[in-house]
């Protein structure tokens, strides 16, 4: 009797033990997937027109799902959906047909496409019936914003029309894409361009201040006010150098550099060339001006011709004073070097925009025994001119020299405005130093340009 | 390395050659120093000859140095290394054959790095002469070392477009308006590389290689600052100092001259064993570079000493 | 020309012809004829040495190379300008038939009469060649200068002014936790506090004194003059560093050329 009970007890215990073991095991995959519960959706989803752009863009922002980096920690990404009317498929098929079409058929398709594009805002008003949700992008976990950016080009498949009602929703997605939580739908929101980019207010203020300063000083210069410019050693040497060339009966070589007529350095060089050409005309010395850029050549010819006229010697001017060489950098240098060694000028002037050829020019000029005056705003070339030339106008001194020599109100006024801007920079830098040391982030942020 | 060895083992010839070169250069510098102390003139052609010898000897009898990447190079390397798979990188070949010995090794190193990481690479050039150099990189590096990469899928060549900053002004908002097709006439829309790219703002990294105008400065001004795309640069040595103000805010990193190229190449070889036997012109050029620099520094020191001695002699008179 | 010069030139040319023959003999490629390949390499080497011979003195070889370079480059850039700007940028946007003629892909839908404006401005610029109508060239010139100034004004003000000014907002004392901490953690390492503080001081003083040097409205006397002298010292140190960098650049170009001579021409190295 006792044995029988024991056997039954053992059997029952064994049965329960087996049942418990079976519960704990089982196919790992099915229980692993099934065990991910749906995450919480994002909250506070907002959609608004993107700021400071030309339109065609909507910015979405949301509060992260509570299961993103916390809670169940199951959210891996967010998928962004936009409601798209079925009509857009028709438009896309017109675009696809247009891609392979030619001639009159292409023209007709283009007209149809443009008509269809005009109907986009109306098509979006059929929400929610005649359309569906289309995935437009993904954001990684931890991200709480997304910018739906379209293009302005109406012919592009990524064209996003302005002043059109858009609707969005955001899904919080887990490792299993089927397990997700959609947010509430947000909309309608319309995109449109802004006329004023508020992220660039610091630049706007700088433009205003600098512009007003320039107008103020140019006006004062025009009214005859005496605007002081300190003397520059290189400029005072120009007249001596021209005199030296006249005494030696040798020519003066003037190199305008490799810049275009739109470069500031070249423009400053034209003014100096005008002054040099006038002196050369008065002293009846030979002037050689080889040019790299054809447009610069035309301006230089005008400048020299006008200078000769000013000096009262228009007949002494001839076309070959200013001539075009080539628009290849080192070919130009080779030609000018050859000219230097054959013509043996007494004075070489290098004023303008120079690049790698600067040292080659200056060294050859030194070899030829010429006195050399250089001026460039190319910081990388200044060391070579300083080392190999007798006088060098460093950077902005070239612009100051053109103002000093030309004495034109616009040049003088601009120079003064620049000086005041520099004074402002010194004050701002000192204040910025204090701000960085004392952590005044508000002051530092005044100068940050965001877009 | 030397091809003509006259039957002598290469290692022996190389070591003997290095020793003789260094002795000759050292002896020559001493001779110049003594001459200048005696206030005798040294013809400039002797100086040219010395520089030639200082460069030629290490080319014939290679001297190599270990390179360690400086922070300004390492930051750019780490950025390229850390981009997610499938990132879109643009490499601009904005240089001409005159700059090529310095900057083409950088362009090749960037190309190798991006391709080995599996990024989609967009090649273009703002310089007319850059297109031929771009083609060289495509032939030698892309097709030569990565034959599995497909044009249009893994990389694309947009070629050269005239317009300088005007080109940048357009592609910053719309690539296709300036480049409707690639250099072979294939529409960009039909290429996998340009999936999802409308403008420069959609790129993950822009690397400009060059040193003139248009160049890095224009890329930073017209693209980098406007759309806040990370930017890196590889430049000729002459331009490097004026780009330092842009680092680290506007430029992630900067490779300056052959030294920068050598540092990047050494990082690449350190991280990827497949590049151990690849030609590394940057590293190779550092030998002649270093010896030439030593000779130039010696000339500067000798010149200054003789200048001050000469001045003192004149004062005594 | 003297007889010795003629003989010397003949000898040099003879040596290069011999070099061409020898180079061609070892030239292995399927892309072109071996003589053409050998000629390319030998002629490149000849031109390289001809230009370098200028370092000795001016000579007929240098003159030949110089004039060849000038002529070929002028033609190259003229041809480039036509094919890349006019055919590359303009023709595909305005005419399908011209696009077919020049074999460039036409861009349908991009036609706009606005593209004819640069054509008209370009023709006006060419009027410079005419005596009577030369004044017309001033208008496109004014357009170029004005457009560039307008395009660049805001960009340069932002990137080269605002961004650079805000980059000088550096703290004078980095990670300051008191004098005791500074002294106890003093180190000369590049990432240390001392070096960071010195660097910021140098940046700040260098920028201020450099700007003072370029101040043209006041003569450089007294304190102003002293600051200006500090500024010019900072500038000269920068130029020295830049010079050194450039020397590296020039030497690397020379390395490239000598490598070409030894490897591709003489075949001494692989």
mmCIF file of N, CA, C and O in Angstrom, chain A residues 352-436:
data_model
loop_
_atom_site.group_PDB
_atom_site.id
_atom_site.type_symbol
_atom_site.label_atom_id
_atom_site.label_comp_id
_atom_site.label_asym_id
_atom_site.label_seq_id
_atom_site.Cartn_x
_atom_site.Cartn_y
_atom_site.Cartn_z
ATOM 1 N N UNK A 352 48.946 93.291 -57.898
ATOM 2 C CA UNK A 352 47.708 92.599 -58.235
ATOM 3 C C UNK A 352 47.597 91.246 -57.553
ATOM 4 O O UNK A 352 48.091 91.057 -56.449
ATOM 5 N N UNK A 353 46.981 90.321 -58.260
ATOM 6 C CA UNK A 353 46.738 88.975 -57.723
ATOM 7 C C UNK A 353 47.775 88.020 -58.323
ATOM 8 O O UNK A 353 47.829 87.863 -59.531
ATOM 9 N N UNK A 354 48.566 87.420 -57.468
ATOM 10 C CA UNK A 354 49.599 86.505 -57.933
ATOM 11 C C UNK A 354 49.443 85.154 -57.269
ATOM 12 O O UNK A 354 48.908 85.049 -56.173
ATOM 13 N N UNK A 355 49.967 84.151 -57.923
ATOM 14 C CA UNK A 355 49.938 82.801 -57.356
ATOM 15 C C UNK A 355 51.350 82.234 -57.357
ATOM 16 O O UNK A 355 52.298 82.938 -57.025
ATOM 17 N N UNK A 356 51.496 80.997 -57.760
ATOM 18 C CA UNK A 356 52.782 80.322 -57.568
ATOM 19 C C UNK A 356 53.933 80.959 -58.334
ATOM 20 O O UNK A 356 55.095 80.716 -58.026
ATOM 21 N N UNK A 357 53.625 81.803 -59.324
ATOM 22 C CA UNK A 357 54.683 82.341 -60.169
ATOM 23 C C UNK A 357 55.389 83.534 -59.542
ATOM 24 O O UNK A 357 56.360 84.047 -60.090
ATOM 25 N N UNK A 358 54.930 83.976 -58.365
ATOM 26 C CA UNK A 358 55.441 85.222 -57.799
ATOM 27 C C UNK A 358 56.949 85.159 -57.546
ATOM 28 O O UNK A 358 57.678 86.093 -57.882
ATOM 29 N N UNK A 359 57.420 84.051 -56.966
ATOM 30 C CA UNK A 359 58.847 83.975 -56.644
ATOM 31 C C UNK A 359 59.689 83.892 -57.915
ATOM 32 O O UNK A 359 60.777 84.455 -57.982
ATOM 33 N N UNK A 360 59.166 83.186 -58.919
ATOM 34 C CA UNK A 360 59.907 83.064 -60.190
ATOM 35 C C UNK A 360 60.100 84.452 -60.789
ATOM 36 O O UNK A 360 61.201 84.813 -61.228
ATOM 37 N N UNK A 361 59.017 85.246 -60.768
ATOM 38 C CA UNK A 361 59.104 86.597 -61.330
ATOM 39 C C UNK A 361 60.097 87.442 -60.539
ATOM 40 O O UNK A 361 60.988 88.097 -61.118
ATOM 41 N N UNK A 362 59.966 87.423 -59.217
ATOM 42 C CA UNK A 362 60.790 88.289 -58.372
ATOM 43 C C UNK A 362 62.271 87.887 -58.441
ATOM 44 O O UNK A 362 63.153 88.751 -58.491
ATOM 45 N N UNK A 363 62.533 86.587 -58.474
ATOM 46 C CA UNK A 363 63.931 86.128 -58.553
ATOM 47 C C UNK A 363 64.573 86.530 -59.873
ATOM 48 O O UNK A 363 65.721 86.970 -59.919
ATOM 49 N N UNK A 364 63.829 86.360 -60.940
ATOM 50 C CA UNK A 364 64.377 86.716 -62.259
ATOM 51 C C UNK A 364 64.614 88.208 -62.338
ATOM 52 O O UNK A 364 65.628 88.664 -62.901
ATOM 53 N N UNK A 365 63.687 88.972 -61.774
ATOM 54 C CA UNK A 365 63.867 90.419 -61.752
ATOM 55 C C UNK A 365 65.105 90.820 -60.970
ATOM 56 O O UNK A 365 65.853 91.715 -61.385
ATOM 57 N N UNK A 366 65.344 90.128 -59.854
ATOM 58 C CA UNK A 366 66.535 90.414 -59.053
ATOM 59 C C UNK A 366 67.792 90.064 -59.850
ATOM 60 O O UNK A 366 68.802 90.782 -59.809
ATOM 61 N N UNK A 367 67.712 88.987 -60.589
ATOM 62 C CA UNK A 367 68.841 88.568 -61.444
ATOM 63 C C UNK A 367 69.146 89.609 -62.507
ATOM 64 O O UNK A 367 70.307 89.863 -62.853
ATOM 65 N N UNK A 368 68.082 90.230 -63.027
ATOM 66 C CA UNK A 368 68.247 91.238 -64.078
ATOM 67 C C UNK A 368 68.711 92.574 -63.512
ATOM 68 O O UNK A 368 68.971 93.510 -64.266
ATOM 69 N N UNK A 369 68.765 92.669 -62.185
ATOM 70 C CA UNK A 369 69.266 93.899 -61.558
ATOM 71 C C UNK A 369 68.246 95.010 -61.472
ATOM 72 O O UNK A 369 68.602 96.179 -61.305
ATOM 73 N N UNK A 370 66.948 94.676 -61.549
ATOM 74 C CA UNK A 370 65.919 95.722 -61.501
ATOM 75 C C UNK A 370 65.565 96.044 -60.057
ATOM 76 O O UNK A 370 65.683 95.190 -59.186
ATOM 77 N N UNK A 371 65.114 97.286 -59.842
ATOM 78 C CA UNK A 371 64.529 97.618 -58.546
ATOM 79 C C UNK A 371 63.087 97.131 -58.601
ATOM 80 O O UNK A 371 62.417 97.271 -59.618
ATOM 81 N N UNK A 372 62.616 96.515 -57.514
ATOM 82 C CA UNK A 372 61.323 95.831 -57.591
ATOM 83 C C UNK A 372 60.389 96.313 -56.483
ATOM 84 O O UNK A 372 60.765 96.358 -55.311
ATOM 85 N N UNK A 373 59.183 96.676 -56.902
ATOM 86 C CA UNK A 373 58.140 97.075 -55.950
ATOM 87 C C UNK A 373 56.946 96.154 -56.192
ATOM 88 O O UNK A 373 56.485 96.024 -57.329
ATOM 89 N N UNK A 374 56.505 95.502 -55.137
ATOM 90 C CA UNK A 374 55.426 94.527 -55.296
ATOM 91 C C UNK A 374 54.275 94.845 -54.344
ATOM 92 O O UNK A 374 54.462 95.494 -53.312
ATOM 93 N N UNK A 375 53.103 94.384 -54.707
ATOM 94 C CA UNK A 375 51.943 94.533 -53.829
ATOM 95 C C UNK A 375 50.914 93.501 -54.220
ATOM 96 O O UNK A 375 50.556 93.392 -55.381
ATOM 97 N N UNK A 376 50.470 92.697 -53.256
ATOM 98 C CA UNK A 376 49.467 91.683 -53.543
ATOM 99 C C UNK A 376 48.627 91.420 -52.299
ATOM 100 O O UNK A 376 49.097 91.604 -51.175
ATOM 101 N N UNK A 377 47.391 90.973 -52.533
ATOM 102 C CA UNK A 377 46.550 90.593 -51.401
ATOM 103 C C UNK A 377 46.543 89.086 -51.199
ATOM 104 O O UNK A 377 45.801 88.571 -50.365
ATOM 105 N N UNK A 378 47.357 88.405 -51.977
ATOM 106 C CA UNK A 378 47.445 86.952 -51.824
ATOM 107 C C UNK A 378 48.447 86.643 -50.718
ATOM 108 O O UNK A 378 49.661 86.720 -50.906
ATOM 109 N N UNK A 379 47.935 86.264 -49.580
ATOM 110 C CA UNK A 379 48.776 86.074 -48.395
ATOM 111 C C UNK A 379 49.891 85.060 -48.644
ATOM 112 O O UNK A 379 51.017 85.219 -48.179
ATOM 113 N N UNK A 380 49.584 84.045 -49.440
ATOM 114 C CA UNK A 380 50.575 82.986 -49.657
ATOM 115 C C UNK A 380 51.779 83.478 -50.446
ATOM 116 O O UNK A 380 52.856 82.890 -50.366
ATOM 117 N N UNK A 381 51.599 84.527 -51.221
ATOM 118 C CA UNK A 381 52.704 85.008 -52.076
ATOM 119 C C UNK A 381 53.488 86.143 -51.440
ATOM 120 O O UNK A 381 54.568 86.492 -51.912
ATOM 121 N N UNK A 382 52.961 86.722 -50.379
ATOM 122 C CA UNK A 382 53.656 87.847 -49.751
ATOM 123 C C UNK A 382 55.064 87.502 -49.273
ATOM 124 O O UNK A 382 55.981 88.313 -49.453
ATOM 125 N N UNK A 383 55.281 86.328 -48.686
ATOM 126 C CA UNK A 383 56.647 86.028 -48.232
ATOM 127 C C UNK A 383 57.680 86.150 -49.352
ATOM 128 O O UNK A 383 58.795 86.628 -49.136
ATOM 129 N N UNK A 384 57.303 85.720 -50.548
ATOM 130 C CA UNK A 384 58.270 85.738 -51.651
ATOM 131 C C UNK A 384 58.570 87.147 -52.106
ATOM 132 O O UNK A 384 59.720 87.497 -52.394
ATOM 133 N N UNK A 385 57.552 87.952 -52.169
ATOM 134 C CA UNK A 385 57.777 89.340 -52.564
ATOM 135 C C UNK A 385 58.580 90.070 -51.497
ATOM 136 O O UNK A 385 59.458 90.870 -51.810
ATOM 137 N N UNK A 386 58.303 89.813 -50.237
ATOM 138 C CA UNK A 386 59.035 90.481 -49.162
ATOM 139 C C UNK A 386 60.517 90.134 -49.236
ATOM 140 O O UNK A 386 61.392 90.982 -49.053
ATOM 141 N N UNK A 387 60.801 88.875 -49.542
ATOM 142 C CA UNK A 387 62.190 88.414 -49.566
ATOM 143 C C UNK A 387 62.935 88.921 -50.806
ATOM 144 O O UNK A 387 64.090 89.309 -50.731
ATOM 145 N N UNK A 388 62.255 88.907 -51.938
ATOM 146 C CA UNK A 388 62.975 89.171 -53.197
ATOM 147 C C UNK A 388 62.829 90.592 -53.732
ATOM 148 O O UNK A 388 63.564 90.959 -54.638
ATOM 149 N N UNK A 389 61.873 91.356 -53.185
ATOM 150 C CA UNK A 389 61.658 92.707 -53.723
ATOM 151 C C UNK A 389 62.175 93.768 -52.770
ATOM 152 O O UNK A 389 62.326 93.512 -51.567
ATOM 153 N N UNK A 390 62.369 94.972 -53.305
ATOM 154 C CA UNK A 390 62.883 96.052 -52.465
ATOM 155 C C UNK A 390 61.797 96.653 -51.581
ATOM 156 O O UNK A 390 62.063 97.028 -50.438
ATOM 157 N N UNK A 391 60.584 96.760 -52.109
ATOM 158 C CA UNK A 391 59.462 97.289 -51.340
ATOM 159 C C UNK A 391 58.254 96.396 -51.589
ATOM 160 O O UNK A 391 58.026 95.969 -52.713
ATOM 161 N N UNK A 392 57.515 96.147 -50.534
ATOM 162 C CA UNK A 392 56.323 95.309 -50.704
ATOM 163 C C UNK A 392 55.137 95.956 -50.010
ATOM 164 O O UNK A 392 55.235 96.388 -48.854
ATOM 165 N N UNK A 393 54.029 96.017 -50.716
ATOM 166 C CA UNK A 393 52.768 96.462 -50.116
ATOM 167 C C UNK A 393 52.037 95.206 -49.663
ATOM 168 O O UNK A 393 51.687 94.352 -50.465
ATOM 169 N N UNK A 394 51.843 95.094 -48.356
ATOM 170 C CA UNK A 394 51.314 93.847 -47.796
ATOM 171 C C UNK A 394 49.792 93.925 -47.757
ATOM 172 O O UNK A 394 49.219 94.786 -47.098
ATOM 173 N N UNK A 395 49.176 93.005 -48.452
ATOM 174 C CA UNK A 395 47.721 92.828 -48.345
ATOM 175 C C UNK A 395 46.940 94.095 -48.609
ATOM 176 O O UNK A 395 46.929 94.643 -49.717
ATOM 177 N N UNK A 396 46.315 94.618 -47.555
ATOM 178 C CA UNK A 396 45.440 95.762 -47.708
ATOM 179 C C UNK A 396 46.175 97.040 -48.066
ATOM 180 O O UNK A 396 45.543 98.017 -48.492
ATOM 181 N N UNK A 397 47.494 97.062 -47.870
ATOM 182 C CA UNK A 397 48.255 98.249 -48.252
ATOM 183 C C UNK A 397 48.141 98.495 -49.756
ATOM 184 O O UNK A 397 48.264 99.627 -50.222
ATOM 185 N N UNK A 398 47.920 97.435 -50.515
ATOM 186 C CA UNK A 398 47.720 97.588 -51.966
ATOM 187 C C UNK A 398 46.464 98.426 -52.229
ATOM 188 O O UNK A 398 46.477 99.344 -53.060
ATOM 189 N N UNK A 399 45.365 98.113 -51.505
ATOM 190 C CA UNK A 399 44.129 98.883 -51.704
ATOM 191 C C UNK A 399 44.331 100.312 -51.201
ATOM 192 O O UNK A 399 43.874 101.286 -51.819
ATOM 193 N N UNK A 400 45.044 100.444 -50.069
ATOM 194 C CA UNK A 400 45.295 101.781 -49.521
ATOM 195 C C UNK A 400 46.153 102.592 -50.484
ATOM 196 O O UNK A 400 45.959 103.802 -50.648
ATOM 197 N N UNK A 401 47.096 101.899 -51.143
ATOM 198 C CA UNK A 401 47.969 102.589 -52.095
ATOM 199 C C UNK A 401 47.166 103.142 -53.252
ATOM 200 O O UNK A 401 47.410 104.266 -53.720
ATOM 201 N N UNK A 402 46.198 102.358 -53.724
ATOM 202 C CA UNK A 402 45.401 102.840 -54.862
ATOM 203 C C UNK A 402 44.568 104.052 -54.426
ATOM 204 O O UNK A 402 44.395 104.996 -55.207
ATOM 205 N N UNK A 403 44.098 104.047 -53.168
ATOM 206 C CA UNK A 403 43.346 105.207 -52.662
ATOM 207 C C UNK A 403 44.279 106.396 -52.486
ATOM 208 O O UNK A 403 43.951 107.536 -52.824
ATOM 209 N N UNK A 404 45.475 106.129 -51.980
ATOM 210 C CA UNK A 404 46.456 107.184 -51.699
ATOM 211 C C UNK A 404 46.892 107.864 -52.998
ATOM 212 O O UNK A 404 47.011 109.083 -53.070
ATOM 213 N N UNK A 405 47.116 107.048 -54.022
ATOM 214 C CA UNK A 405 47.603 107.605 -55.286
ATOM 215 C C UNK A 405 46.469 108.209 -56.098
ATOM 216 O O UNK A 405 46.624 109.276 -56.689
ATOM 217 N N UNK A 406 45.352 107.493 -56.146
ATOM 218 C CA UNK A 406 44.247 107.954 -56.984
ATOM 219 C C UNK A 406 43.520 109.141 -56.399
ATOM 220 O O UNK A 406 43.031 110.010 -57.131
ATOM 221 N N UNK A 407 43.440 109.187 -55.052
ATOM 222 C CA UNK A 407 42.744 110.279 -54.342
ATOM 223 C C UNK A 407 41.286 110.417 -54.777
ATOM 224 O O UNK A 407 40.703 111.485 -54.661
ATOM 225 N N UNK A 408 40.722 109.317 -55.258
ATOM 226 C CA UNK A 408 39.313 109.391 -55.652
ATOM 227 C C UNK A 408 38.457 109.312 -54.397
ATOM 228 O O UNK A 408 38.744 108.518 -53.493
ATOM 229 N N UNK A 409 37.353 110.087 -54.317
ATOM 230 C CA UNK A 409 36.513 110.083 -53.114
ATOM 231 C C UNK A 409 35.994 108.692 -52.762
ATOM 232 O O UNK A 409 35.950 108.324 -51.582
ATOM 233 N N UNK A 410 35.623 107.913 -53.793
ATOM 234 C CA UNK A 410 35.069 106.574 -53.503
ATOM 235 C C UNK A 410 36.130 105.710 -52.825
ATOM 236 O O UNK A 410 35.853 105.013 -51.835
ATOM 237 N N UNK A 411 37.351 105.758 -53.336
ATOM 238 C CA UNK A 411 38.420 104.920 -52.771
ATOM 239 C C UNK A 411 38.762 105.378 -51.357
ATOM 240 O O UNK A 411 38.917 104.551 -50.440
ATOM 241 N N UNK A 412 38.889 106.688 -51.186
ATOM 242 C CA UNK A 412 39.247 107.203 -49.857
ATOM 243 C C UNK A 412 38.141 106.916 -48.848
ATOM 244 O O UNK A 412 38.417 106.512 -47.706
ATOM 245 N N UNK A 413 36.894 107.153 -49.273
ATOM 246 C CA UNK A 413 35.776 106.909 -48.371
ATOM 247 C C UNK A 413 35.692 105.442 -47.962
ATOM 248 O O UNK A 413 35.478 105.115 -46.785
ATOM 249 N N UNK A 414 35.912 104.531 -48.933
ATOM 250 C CA UNK A 414 35.871 103.091 -48.620
ATOM 251 C C UNK A 414 36.973 102.729 -47.643
ATOM 252 O O UNK A 414 36.776 101.943 -46.705
ATOM 253 N N UNK A 415 38.146 103.324 -47.839
ATOM 254 C CA UNK A 415 39.275 103.014 -46.959
ATOM 255 C C UNK A 415 38.962 103.440 -45.525
ATOM 256 O O UNK A 415 39.233 102.722 -44.556
ATOM 257 N N UNK A 416 38.372 104.620 -45.380
ATOM 258 C CA UNK A 416 37.995 105.106 -44.054
ATOM 259 C C UNK A 416 36.969 104.181 -43.405
ATOM 260 O O UNK A 416 37.051 103.857 -42.221
ATOM 261 N N UNK A 417 35.980 103.789 -44.203
ATOM 262 C CA UNK A 417 34.943 102.893 -43.668
ATOM 263 C C UNK A 417 35.574 101.584 -43.205
ATOM 264 O O UNK A 417 35.219 101.042 -42.152
ATOM 265 N N UNK A 418 36.533 101.095 -43.983
ATOM 266 C CA UNK A 418 37.221 99.855 -43.586
ATOM 267 C C UNK A 418 37.950 100.047 -42.269
ATOM 268 O O UNK A 418 37.967 99.166 -41.409
ATOM 269 N N UNK A 419 38.581 101.201 -42.102
ATOM 270 C CA UNK A 419 39.309 101.458 -40.858
ATOM 271 C C UNK A 419 38.369 101.461 -39.661
ATOM 272 O O UNK A 419 38.688 100.920 -38.596
ATOM 273 N N UNK A 420 37.211 102.064 -39.827
ATOM 274 C CA UNK A 420 36.244 102.072 -38.737
ATOM 275 C C UNK A 420 35.728 100.658 -38.473
ATOM 276 O O UNK A 420 35.489 100.273 -37.320
ATOM 277 N N UNK A 421 35.569 99.884 -39.529
ATOM 278 C CA UNK A 421 35.145 98.480 -39.354
ATOM 279 C C UNK A 421 36.214 97.715 -38.581
ATOM 280 O O UNK A 421 35.910 96.879 -37.726
ATOM 281 N N UNK A 422 37.471 98.013 -38.873
ATOM 282 C CA UNK A 422 38.557 97.351 -38.138
ATOM 283 C C UNK A 422 38.514 97.736 -36.669
ATOM 284 O O UNK A 422 38.724 96.896 -35.788
ATOM 285 N N UNK A 423 38.263 99.019 -36.407
ATOM 286 C CA UNK A 423 38.166 99.467 -35.016
ATOM 287 C C UNK A 423 37.034 98.714 -34.322
ATOM 288 O O UNK A 423 37.164 98.277 -33.174
ATOM 289 N N UNK A 424 35.922 98.544 -35.040
ATOM 290 C CA UNK A 424 34.788 97.794 -34.475
ATOM 291 C C UNK A 424 35.197 96.357 -34.179
ATOM 292 O O UNK A 424 34.827 95.786 -33.151
ATOM 293 N N UNK A 425 35.995 95.756 -35.081
ATOM 294 C CA UNK A 425 36.435 94.371 -34.868
ATOM 295 C C UNK A 425 37.292 94.269 -33.617
ATOM 296 O O UNK A 425 37.154 93.327 -32.823
ATOM 297 N N UNK A 426 38.171 95.268 -33.413
ATOM 298 C CA UNK A 426 39.040 95.231 -32.234
ATOM 299 C C UNK A 426 38.183 95.268 -30.968
ATOM 300 O O UNK A 426 38.392 94.488 -30.022
ATOM 301 N N UNK A 427 37.197 96.179 -30.969
ATOM 302 C CA UNK A 427 36.323 96.292 -29.783
ATOM 303 C C UNK A 427 35.537 94.999 -29.584
ATOM 304 O O UNK A 427 35.437 94.482 -28.469
ATOM 305 N N UNK A 428 34.990 94.474 -30.688
ATOM 306 C CA UNK A 428 34.191 93.240 -30.586
ATOM 307 C C UNK A 428 35.047 92.069 -30.109
ATOM 308 O O UNK A 428 34.596 91.238 -29.321
ATOM 309 N N UNK A 429 36.280 92.007 -30.624
ATOM 310 C CA UNK A 429 37.165 90.900 -30.218
ATOM 311 C C UNK A 429 37.450 90.985 -28.716
ATOM 312 O O UNK A 429 37.451 89.957 -28.015
ATOM 313 N N UNK A 430 37.671 92.207 -28.235
ATOM 314 C CA UNK A 430 37.929 92.373 -26.792
ATOM 315 C C UNK A 430 36.698 91.966 -25.977
ATOM 316 O O UNK A 430 36.800 91.258 -24.972
ATOM 317 N N UNK A 431 35.526 92.396 -26.445
ATOM 318 C CA UNK A 431 34.288 92.022 -25.746
ATOM 319 C C UNK A 431 34.057 90.515 -25.835
ATOM 320 O O UNK A 431 33.609 89.881 -24.874
ATOM 321 N N UNK A 432 34.364 89.969 -27.007
ATOM 322 C CA UNK A 432 34.191 88.526 -27.200
ATOM 323 C C UNK A 432 35.083 87.728 -26.275
ATOM 324 O O UNK A 432 34.707 86.670 -25.762
ATOM 325 N N UNK A 433 36.291 88.249 -26.067
ATOM 326 C CA UNK A 433 37.242 87.605 -25.158
ATOM 327 C C UNK A 433 36.654 87.553 -23.744
ATOM 328 O O UNK A 433 36.681 86.525 -23.061
ATOM 329 N N UNK A 434 36.094 88.699 -23.341
ATOM 330 C CA UNK A 434 35.461 88.756 -22.013
ATOM 331 C C UNK A 434 34.286 87.784 -21.953
ATOM 332 O O UNK A 434 34.117 87.049 -20.978
ATOM 333 N N UNK A 435 33.496 87.798 -23.035
ATOM 334 C CA UNK A 435 32.301 86.940 -23.069
ATOM 335 C C UNK A 435 32.689 85.468 -22.968
ATOM 336 O O UNK A 435 32.061 84.690 -22.248
ATOM 337 N N UNK A 436 33.750 85.079 -23.695
ATOM 338 C CA UNK A 436 34.178 83.671 -23.669
ATOM 339 C C UNK A 436 34.732 83.324 -22.294
ATOM 340 O O UNK A 436 34.528 82.222 -21.792
#
